[in-house]
CSV table of C-alpha atoms in Angstrom, one decimal:
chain,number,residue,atom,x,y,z
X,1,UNK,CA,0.0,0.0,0.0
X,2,UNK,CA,1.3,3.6,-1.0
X,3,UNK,CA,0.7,6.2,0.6
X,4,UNK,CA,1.0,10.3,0.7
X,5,UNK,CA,3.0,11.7,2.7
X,6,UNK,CA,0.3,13.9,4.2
X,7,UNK,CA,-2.2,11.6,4.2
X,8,UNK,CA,-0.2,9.0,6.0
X,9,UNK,CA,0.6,12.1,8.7
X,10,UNK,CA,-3.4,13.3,8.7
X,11,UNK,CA,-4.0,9.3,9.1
X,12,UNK,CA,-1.4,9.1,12.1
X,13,UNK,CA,-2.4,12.4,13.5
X,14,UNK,CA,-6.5,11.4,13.8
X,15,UNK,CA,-5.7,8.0,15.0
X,16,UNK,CA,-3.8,9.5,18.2
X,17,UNK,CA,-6.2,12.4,18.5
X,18,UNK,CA,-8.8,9.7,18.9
X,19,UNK,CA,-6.9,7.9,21.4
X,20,UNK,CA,-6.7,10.6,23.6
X,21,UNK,CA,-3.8,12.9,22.9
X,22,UNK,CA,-4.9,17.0,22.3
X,23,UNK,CA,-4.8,17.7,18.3
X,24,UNK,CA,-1.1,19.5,18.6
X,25,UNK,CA,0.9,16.7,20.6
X,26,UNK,CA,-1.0,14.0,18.4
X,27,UNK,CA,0.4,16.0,15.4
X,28,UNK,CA,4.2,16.1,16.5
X,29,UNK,CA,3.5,12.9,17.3
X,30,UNK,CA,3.3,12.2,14.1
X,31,UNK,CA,5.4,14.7,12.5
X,32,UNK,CA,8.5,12.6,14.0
X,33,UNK,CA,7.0,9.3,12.6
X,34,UNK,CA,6.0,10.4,9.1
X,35,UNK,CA,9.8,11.8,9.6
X,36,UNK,CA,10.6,8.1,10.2
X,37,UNK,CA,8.5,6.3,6.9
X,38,UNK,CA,9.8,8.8,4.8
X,39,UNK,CA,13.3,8.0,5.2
X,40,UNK,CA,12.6,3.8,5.1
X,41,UNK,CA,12.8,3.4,8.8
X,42,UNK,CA,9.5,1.8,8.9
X,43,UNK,CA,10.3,0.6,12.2
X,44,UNK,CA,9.8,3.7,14.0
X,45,UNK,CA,7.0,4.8,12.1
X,46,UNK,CA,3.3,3.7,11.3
X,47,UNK,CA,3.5,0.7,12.7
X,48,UNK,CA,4.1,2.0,15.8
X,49,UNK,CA,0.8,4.1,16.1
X,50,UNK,CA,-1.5,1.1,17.6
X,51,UNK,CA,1.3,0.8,20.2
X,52,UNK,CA,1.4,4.1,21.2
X,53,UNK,CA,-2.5,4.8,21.3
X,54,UNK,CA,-2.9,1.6,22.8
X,55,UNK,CA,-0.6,2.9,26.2
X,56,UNK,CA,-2.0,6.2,25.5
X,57,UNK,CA,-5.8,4.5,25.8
X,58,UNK,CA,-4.4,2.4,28.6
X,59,UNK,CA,-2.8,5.4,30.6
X,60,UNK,CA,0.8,4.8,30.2
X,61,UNK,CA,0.9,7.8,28.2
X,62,UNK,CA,0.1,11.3,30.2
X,63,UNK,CA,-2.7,12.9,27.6
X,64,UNK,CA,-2.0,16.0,29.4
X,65,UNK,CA,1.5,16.7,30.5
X,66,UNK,CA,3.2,19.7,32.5
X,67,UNK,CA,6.0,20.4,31.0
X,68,UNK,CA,9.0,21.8,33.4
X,69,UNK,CA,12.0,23.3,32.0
X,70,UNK,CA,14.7,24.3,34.1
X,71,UNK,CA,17.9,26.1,33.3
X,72,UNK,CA,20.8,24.3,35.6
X,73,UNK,CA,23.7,26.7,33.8
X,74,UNK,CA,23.8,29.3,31.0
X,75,UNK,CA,24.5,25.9,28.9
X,76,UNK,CA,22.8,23.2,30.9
X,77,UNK,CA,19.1,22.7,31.3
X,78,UNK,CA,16.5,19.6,32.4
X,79,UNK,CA,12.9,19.0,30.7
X,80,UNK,CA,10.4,17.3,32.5
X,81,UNK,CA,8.5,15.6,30.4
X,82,UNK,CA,5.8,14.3,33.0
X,83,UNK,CA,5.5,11.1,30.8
X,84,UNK,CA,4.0,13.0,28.3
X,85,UNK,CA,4.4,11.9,24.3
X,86,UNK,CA,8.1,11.9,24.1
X,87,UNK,CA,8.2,13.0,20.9
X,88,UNK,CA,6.7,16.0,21.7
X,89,UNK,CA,8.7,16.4,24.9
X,90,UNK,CA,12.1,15.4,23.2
X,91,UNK,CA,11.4,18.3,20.2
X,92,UNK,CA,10.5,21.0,22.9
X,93,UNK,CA,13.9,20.3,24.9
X,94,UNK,CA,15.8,20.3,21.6
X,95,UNK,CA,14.2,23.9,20.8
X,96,UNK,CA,15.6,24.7,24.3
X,97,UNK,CA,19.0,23.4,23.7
X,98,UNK,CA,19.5,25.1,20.0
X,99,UNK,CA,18.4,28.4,21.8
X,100,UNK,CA,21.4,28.3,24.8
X,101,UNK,CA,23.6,27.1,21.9
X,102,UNK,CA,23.0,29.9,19.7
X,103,UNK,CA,23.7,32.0,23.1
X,104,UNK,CA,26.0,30.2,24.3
X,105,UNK,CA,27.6,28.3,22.4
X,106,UNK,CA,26.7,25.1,23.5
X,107,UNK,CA,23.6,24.0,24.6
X,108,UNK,CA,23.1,20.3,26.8
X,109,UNK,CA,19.3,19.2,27.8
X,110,UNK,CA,18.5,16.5,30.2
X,111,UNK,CA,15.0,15.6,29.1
X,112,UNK,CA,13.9,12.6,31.6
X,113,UNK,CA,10.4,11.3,32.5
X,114,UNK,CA,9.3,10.6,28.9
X,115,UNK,CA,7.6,7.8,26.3
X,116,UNK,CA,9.3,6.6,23.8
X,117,UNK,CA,10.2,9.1,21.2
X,118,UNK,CA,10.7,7.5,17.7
X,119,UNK,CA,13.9,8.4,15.7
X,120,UNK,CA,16.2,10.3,17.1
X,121,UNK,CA,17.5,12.1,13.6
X,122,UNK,CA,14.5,13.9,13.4
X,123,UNK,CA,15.7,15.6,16.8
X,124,UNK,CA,19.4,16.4,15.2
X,125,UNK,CA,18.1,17.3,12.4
X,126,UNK,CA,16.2,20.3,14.1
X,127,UNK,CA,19.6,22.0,15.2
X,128,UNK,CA,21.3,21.2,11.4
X,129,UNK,CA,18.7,23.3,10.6
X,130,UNK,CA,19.3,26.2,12.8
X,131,UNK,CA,23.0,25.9,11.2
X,132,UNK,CA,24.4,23.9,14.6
X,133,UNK,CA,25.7,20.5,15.1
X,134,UNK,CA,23.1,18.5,17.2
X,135,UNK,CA,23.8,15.3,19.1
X,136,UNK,CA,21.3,12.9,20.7
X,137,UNK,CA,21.3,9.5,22.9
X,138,UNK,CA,18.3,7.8,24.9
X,139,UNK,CA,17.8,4.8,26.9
X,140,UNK,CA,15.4,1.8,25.9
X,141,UNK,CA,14.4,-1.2,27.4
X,142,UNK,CA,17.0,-4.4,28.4
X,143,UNK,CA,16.9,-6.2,25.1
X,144,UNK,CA,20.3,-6.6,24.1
X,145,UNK,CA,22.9,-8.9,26.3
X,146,UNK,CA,25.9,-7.7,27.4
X,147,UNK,CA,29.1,-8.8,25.2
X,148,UNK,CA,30.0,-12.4,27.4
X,149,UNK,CA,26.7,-12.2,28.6
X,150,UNK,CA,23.3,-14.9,28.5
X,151,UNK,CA,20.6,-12.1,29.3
X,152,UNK,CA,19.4,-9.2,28.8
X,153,UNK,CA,20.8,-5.9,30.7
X,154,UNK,CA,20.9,-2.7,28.5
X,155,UNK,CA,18.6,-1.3,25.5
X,156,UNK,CA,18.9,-0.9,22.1
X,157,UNK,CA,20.6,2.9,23.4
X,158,UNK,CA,20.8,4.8,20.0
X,159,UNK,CA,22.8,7.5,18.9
X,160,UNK,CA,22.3,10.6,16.4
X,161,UNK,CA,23.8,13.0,14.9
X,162,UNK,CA,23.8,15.9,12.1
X,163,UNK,CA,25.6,18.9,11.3
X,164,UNK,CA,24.5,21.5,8.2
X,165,UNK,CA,26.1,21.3,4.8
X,166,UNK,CA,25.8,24.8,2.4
X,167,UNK,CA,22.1,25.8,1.6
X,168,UNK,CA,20.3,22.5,2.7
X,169,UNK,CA,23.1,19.6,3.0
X,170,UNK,CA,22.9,17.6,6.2
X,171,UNK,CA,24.9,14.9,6.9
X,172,UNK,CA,22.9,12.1,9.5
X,173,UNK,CA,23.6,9.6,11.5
X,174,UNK,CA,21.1,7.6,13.6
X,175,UNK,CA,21.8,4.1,14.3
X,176,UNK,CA,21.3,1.8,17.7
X,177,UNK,CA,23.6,0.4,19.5
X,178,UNK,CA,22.4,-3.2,18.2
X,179,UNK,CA,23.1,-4.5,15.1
X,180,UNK,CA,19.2,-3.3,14.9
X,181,UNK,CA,16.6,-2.3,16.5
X,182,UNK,CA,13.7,-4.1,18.3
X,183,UNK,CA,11.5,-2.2,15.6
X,184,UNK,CA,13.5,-4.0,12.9
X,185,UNK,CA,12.2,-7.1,14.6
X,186,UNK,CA,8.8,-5.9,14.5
X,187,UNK,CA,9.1,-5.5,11.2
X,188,UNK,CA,10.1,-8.3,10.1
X,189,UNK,CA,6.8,-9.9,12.3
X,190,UNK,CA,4.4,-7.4,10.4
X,191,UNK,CA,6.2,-9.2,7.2
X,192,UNK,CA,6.7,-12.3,8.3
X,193,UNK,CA,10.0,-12.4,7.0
X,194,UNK,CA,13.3,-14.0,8.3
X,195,UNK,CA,16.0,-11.8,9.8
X,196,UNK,CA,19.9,-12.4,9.6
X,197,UNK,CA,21.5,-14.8,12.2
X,198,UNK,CA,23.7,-11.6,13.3
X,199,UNK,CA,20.6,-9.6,14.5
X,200,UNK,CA,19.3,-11.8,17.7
X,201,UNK,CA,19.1,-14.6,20.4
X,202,UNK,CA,16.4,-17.2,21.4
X,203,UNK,CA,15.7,-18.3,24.9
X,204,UNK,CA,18.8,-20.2,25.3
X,205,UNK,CA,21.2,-17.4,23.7
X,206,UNK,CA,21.2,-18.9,20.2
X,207,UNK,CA,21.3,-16.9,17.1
X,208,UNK,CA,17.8,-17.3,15.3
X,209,UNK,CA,16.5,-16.1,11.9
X,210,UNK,CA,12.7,-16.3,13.2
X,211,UNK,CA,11.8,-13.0,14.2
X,212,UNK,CA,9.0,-15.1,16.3
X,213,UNK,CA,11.8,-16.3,18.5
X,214,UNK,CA,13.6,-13.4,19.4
X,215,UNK,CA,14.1,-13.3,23.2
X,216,UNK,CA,17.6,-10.2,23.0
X,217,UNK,CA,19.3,-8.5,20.7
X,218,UNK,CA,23.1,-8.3,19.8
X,219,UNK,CA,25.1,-5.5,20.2
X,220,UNK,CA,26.7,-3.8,17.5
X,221,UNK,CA,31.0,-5.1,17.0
X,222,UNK,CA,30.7,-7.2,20.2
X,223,UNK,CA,32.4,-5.5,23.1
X,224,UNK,CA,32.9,-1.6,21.1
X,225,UNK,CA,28.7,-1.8,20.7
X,226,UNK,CA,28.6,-3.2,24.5
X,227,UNK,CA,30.7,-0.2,25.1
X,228,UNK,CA,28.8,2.5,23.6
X,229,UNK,CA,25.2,1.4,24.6
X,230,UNK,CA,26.9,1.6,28.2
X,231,UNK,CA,27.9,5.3,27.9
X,232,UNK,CA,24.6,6.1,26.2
X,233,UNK,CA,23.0,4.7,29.3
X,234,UNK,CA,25.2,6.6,31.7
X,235,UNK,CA,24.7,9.6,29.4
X,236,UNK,CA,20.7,9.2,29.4
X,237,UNK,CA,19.8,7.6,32.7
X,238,UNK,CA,22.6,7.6,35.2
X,239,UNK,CA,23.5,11.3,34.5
X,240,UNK,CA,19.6,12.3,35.1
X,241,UNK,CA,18.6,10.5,37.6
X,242,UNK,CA,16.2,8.2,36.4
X,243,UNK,CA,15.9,4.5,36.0
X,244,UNK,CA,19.0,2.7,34.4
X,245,UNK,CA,20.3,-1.1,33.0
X,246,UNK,CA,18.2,-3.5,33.8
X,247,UNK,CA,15.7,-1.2,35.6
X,248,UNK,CA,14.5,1.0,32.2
X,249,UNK,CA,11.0,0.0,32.0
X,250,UNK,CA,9.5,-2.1,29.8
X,251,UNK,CA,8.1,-1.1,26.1
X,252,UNK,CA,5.6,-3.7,26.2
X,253,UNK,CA,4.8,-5.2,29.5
X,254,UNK,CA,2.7,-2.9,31.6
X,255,UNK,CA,1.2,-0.6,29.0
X,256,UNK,CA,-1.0,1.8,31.9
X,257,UNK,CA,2.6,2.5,34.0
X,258,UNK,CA,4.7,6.2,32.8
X,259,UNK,CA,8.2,4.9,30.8
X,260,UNK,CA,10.4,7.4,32.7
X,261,UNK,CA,12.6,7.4,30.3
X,262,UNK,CA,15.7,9.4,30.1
X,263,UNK,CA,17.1,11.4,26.6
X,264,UNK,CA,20.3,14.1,26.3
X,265,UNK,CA,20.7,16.6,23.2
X,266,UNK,CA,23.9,18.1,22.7
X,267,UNK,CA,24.2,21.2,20.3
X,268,UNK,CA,27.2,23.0,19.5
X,269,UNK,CA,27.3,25.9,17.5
X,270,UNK,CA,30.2,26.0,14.8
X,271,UNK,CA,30.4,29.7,15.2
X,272,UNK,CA,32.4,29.3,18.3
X,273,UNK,CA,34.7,27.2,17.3
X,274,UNK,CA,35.1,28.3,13.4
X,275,UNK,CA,34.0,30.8,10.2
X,276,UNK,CA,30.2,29.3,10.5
X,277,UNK,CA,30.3,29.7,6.1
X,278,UNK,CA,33.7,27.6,5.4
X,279,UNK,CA,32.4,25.1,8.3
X,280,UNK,CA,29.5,24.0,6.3
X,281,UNK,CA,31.5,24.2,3.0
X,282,UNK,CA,33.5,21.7,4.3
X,283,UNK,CA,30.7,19.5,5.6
X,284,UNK,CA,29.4,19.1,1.9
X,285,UNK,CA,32.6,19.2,0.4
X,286,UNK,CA,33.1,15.8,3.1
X,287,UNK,CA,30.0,14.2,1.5
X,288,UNK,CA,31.5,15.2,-2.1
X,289,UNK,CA,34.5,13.5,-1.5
X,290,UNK,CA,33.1,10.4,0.2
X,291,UNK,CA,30.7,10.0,-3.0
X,292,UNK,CA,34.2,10.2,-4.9
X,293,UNK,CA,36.0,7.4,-3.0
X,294,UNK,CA,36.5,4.0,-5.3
X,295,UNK,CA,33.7,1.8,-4.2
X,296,UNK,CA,34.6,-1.3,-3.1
X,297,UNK,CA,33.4,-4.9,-5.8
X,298,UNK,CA,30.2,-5.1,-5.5
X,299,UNK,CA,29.0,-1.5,-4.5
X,300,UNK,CA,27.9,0.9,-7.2
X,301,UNK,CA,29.4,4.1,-4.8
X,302,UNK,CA,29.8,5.1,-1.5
X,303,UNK,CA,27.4,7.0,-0.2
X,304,UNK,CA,27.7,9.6,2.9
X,305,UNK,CA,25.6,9.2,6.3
X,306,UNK,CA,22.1,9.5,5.9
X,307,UNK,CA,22.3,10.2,2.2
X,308,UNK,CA,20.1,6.9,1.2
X,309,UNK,CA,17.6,8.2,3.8
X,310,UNK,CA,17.4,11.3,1.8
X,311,UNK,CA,16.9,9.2,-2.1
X,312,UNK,CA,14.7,7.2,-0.6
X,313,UNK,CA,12.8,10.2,0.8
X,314,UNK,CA,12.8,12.0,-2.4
X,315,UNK,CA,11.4,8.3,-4.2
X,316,UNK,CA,8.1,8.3,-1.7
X,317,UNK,CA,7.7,11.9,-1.8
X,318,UNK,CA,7.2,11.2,-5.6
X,319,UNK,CA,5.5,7.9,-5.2
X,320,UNK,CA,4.0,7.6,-2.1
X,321,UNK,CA,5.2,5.8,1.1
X,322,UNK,CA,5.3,2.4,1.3
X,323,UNK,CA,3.5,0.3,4.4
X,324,UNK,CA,2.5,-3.0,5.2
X,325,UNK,CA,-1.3,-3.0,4.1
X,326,UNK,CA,-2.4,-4.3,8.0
X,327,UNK,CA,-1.2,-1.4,9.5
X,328,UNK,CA,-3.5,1.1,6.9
X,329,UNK,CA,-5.8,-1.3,7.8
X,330,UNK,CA,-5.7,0.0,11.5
X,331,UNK,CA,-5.1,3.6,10.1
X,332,UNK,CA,-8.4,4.0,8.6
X,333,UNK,CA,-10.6,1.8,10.6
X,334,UNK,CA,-12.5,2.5,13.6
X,335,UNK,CA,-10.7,0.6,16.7
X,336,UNK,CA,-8.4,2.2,18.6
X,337,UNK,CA,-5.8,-0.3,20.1
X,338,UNK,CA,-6.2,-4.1,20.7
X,339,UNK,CA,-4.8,-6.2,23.6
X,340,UNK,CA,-2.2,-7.7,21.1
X,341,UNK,CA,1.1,-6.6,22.9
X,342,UNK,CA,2.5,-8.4,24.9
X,343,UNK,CA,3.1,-11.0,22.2
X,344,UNK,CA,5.5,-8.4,21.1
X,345,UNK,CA,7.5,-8.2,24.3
X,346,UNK,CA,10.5,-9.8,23.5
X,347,UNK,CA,10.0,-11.2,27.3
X,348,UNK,CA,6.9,-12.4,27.4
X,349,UNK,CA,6.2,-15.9,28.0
């Protein structure tokens, strides 16, 4: 099924509304996730609407939430979210952050007590577009084990980050700390389609191709992906004072309970450092010169970070966006959630 871009936003956007969220949160709710099928990462995208309405529905998801920011420093600030729609919460904090950094400098944001909040480029994205460097890392659910490890401690813990090219170049990077995400999993269920061995465990720690059997996920290069979903972790959760490890809630289990999860933005501004003009020359002359590098047998060129996101957004805004015809199904039909989710909880027995 193809769909519009704005249709498949106007579809997300009512859908929410009806589960409860006010008209503006359920529309930056789905700004970030139209954000997400546009580029190809499906897994962040529609298919996650009859998750979301089904906490929000539930009460997992606070339909109407105080927002408290709170300057800690001329650079440093936390955003209570009150377990409002994180993707709402985590764009507000990132507004916050690109103003101290246009101030400042630099500009850090502790945004803690949130849902989840979809793809994180969107986020880093919003500073590249004020001509600043963004950064961003939050916390997920235990799903991954631990490099030596036979269970589950850490999340999936992804990272982002863009900085602005000359007139509207960005160069993005937005990956988890897995080799991929849960959602990729999900996917692949919505599909039923097999998954490479590299990509998960079963119950007894064996690599499986059956998305059906997925009990954890591998981290990313073995110990160096251990590694960096622990600082993202420390970074997110530690460092603001919400639940960490093993303690990060659960995506799937108790949908009526607040996440409490924890997310940092980072923006620098290159004007502090550097001529703001010759800093974004360079930034596209980078992605001109990786596009010039010898591709390897097999590969027609190299391509720079988040430039296949960007093709492949150009193809659906031309053609439509692709998605599995179940989940339209959901979009344009009366119900609002079903009790179908804890068969997704990668822990559920």
């Amino acid at each position: 099924m193809k769909v519009s871009e704005q249709k498949l936003k106007e579809l997300m956007k009512n859908k929410l509304h009806q589960a409860g969220l006010t008209e503006d949160h359920a529309n930056g709710v789905a700004d970030v996730l139209v954000h997400a099928d546009l580029r190809g990462v499906h897994s962040h995208g529609a298919m996650r609407v009859e998750y979301y309405a089904e906490r929000i529905a539930k009460g997992g998801i606070n339909t109407n939430p105080q927002f408290v920011f709170e300057k800690t420093g001329p650079s440093t600030a936390m955003f209570d979210g009150d377990n409002g729609a994180g993707h709402v919460a985590a764009k507000e904090a990132m507004d916050e952050a690109i103003d101290m950094a246009k101030e400042n400098g630099i500009g850090v944001v502790g945004v803690k007590r949130i849902s989840h909040s979809g793809s994180l480029s969107y986020f880093v994205q919003q500073a590249s577009k004020e001509n600043l460097i963004g950064l961003s890392v939050c916390q997920s659910d235990p799903m991954v084990v631990p490099f030596g490890g036979a269970e589950a401690y850490y999340g999936t813990n992804p990272i982002a980050f863009s900085a602005p090219g000359e007139e509207e170049d960005f160069i993005t990077f937005d990956m988890a700390t897995t080799v991929q995400a849960w959602g990729k999993i999900l996917h692949a269920r919505s599909k039923n389609e097999a998954i490479p061995e590299t990509w998960a465990v079963d119950e007894n720690g064996e690599a499986t191709t059956n998305p059906f059997d997925v009990k954890a996920l591998l981290p990313i290069a073995g110990p160096k992906g251990y590694g960096l979903m622990m600082m993202v972790d420390v970074l997110s959760g530690v460092l603001l004072g919400v639940p960490f490890g093993s303690n990060v809630s659960s995506m799937y289990q108790d949908l009526s309970e607040g996440r409490n999860l924890g997310q940092l933005h980072i923006v620098i501004n290159p004007a502090y450092f550097t001529d703001i003009a010759t800093f974004k020359q360079n930034i596209s002359q980078t992605m001109k010169d990786l596009n010039a590098v010898k591709p390897a047998p097999g590969f027609e060129h190299v391509s720079y970070p988040g430039q296949r996101s960007i093709e492949r957004a150009q193809r659906y805004q031309k053609n439509g966006i692709e998605i599995v015809d179940e989940i339209y199904d959901y979009l344009v039909g009366d119900a609002i959630h079903f009790d179908n989710y804890n068969h997704k909880d990668p822990f559920a027995k």
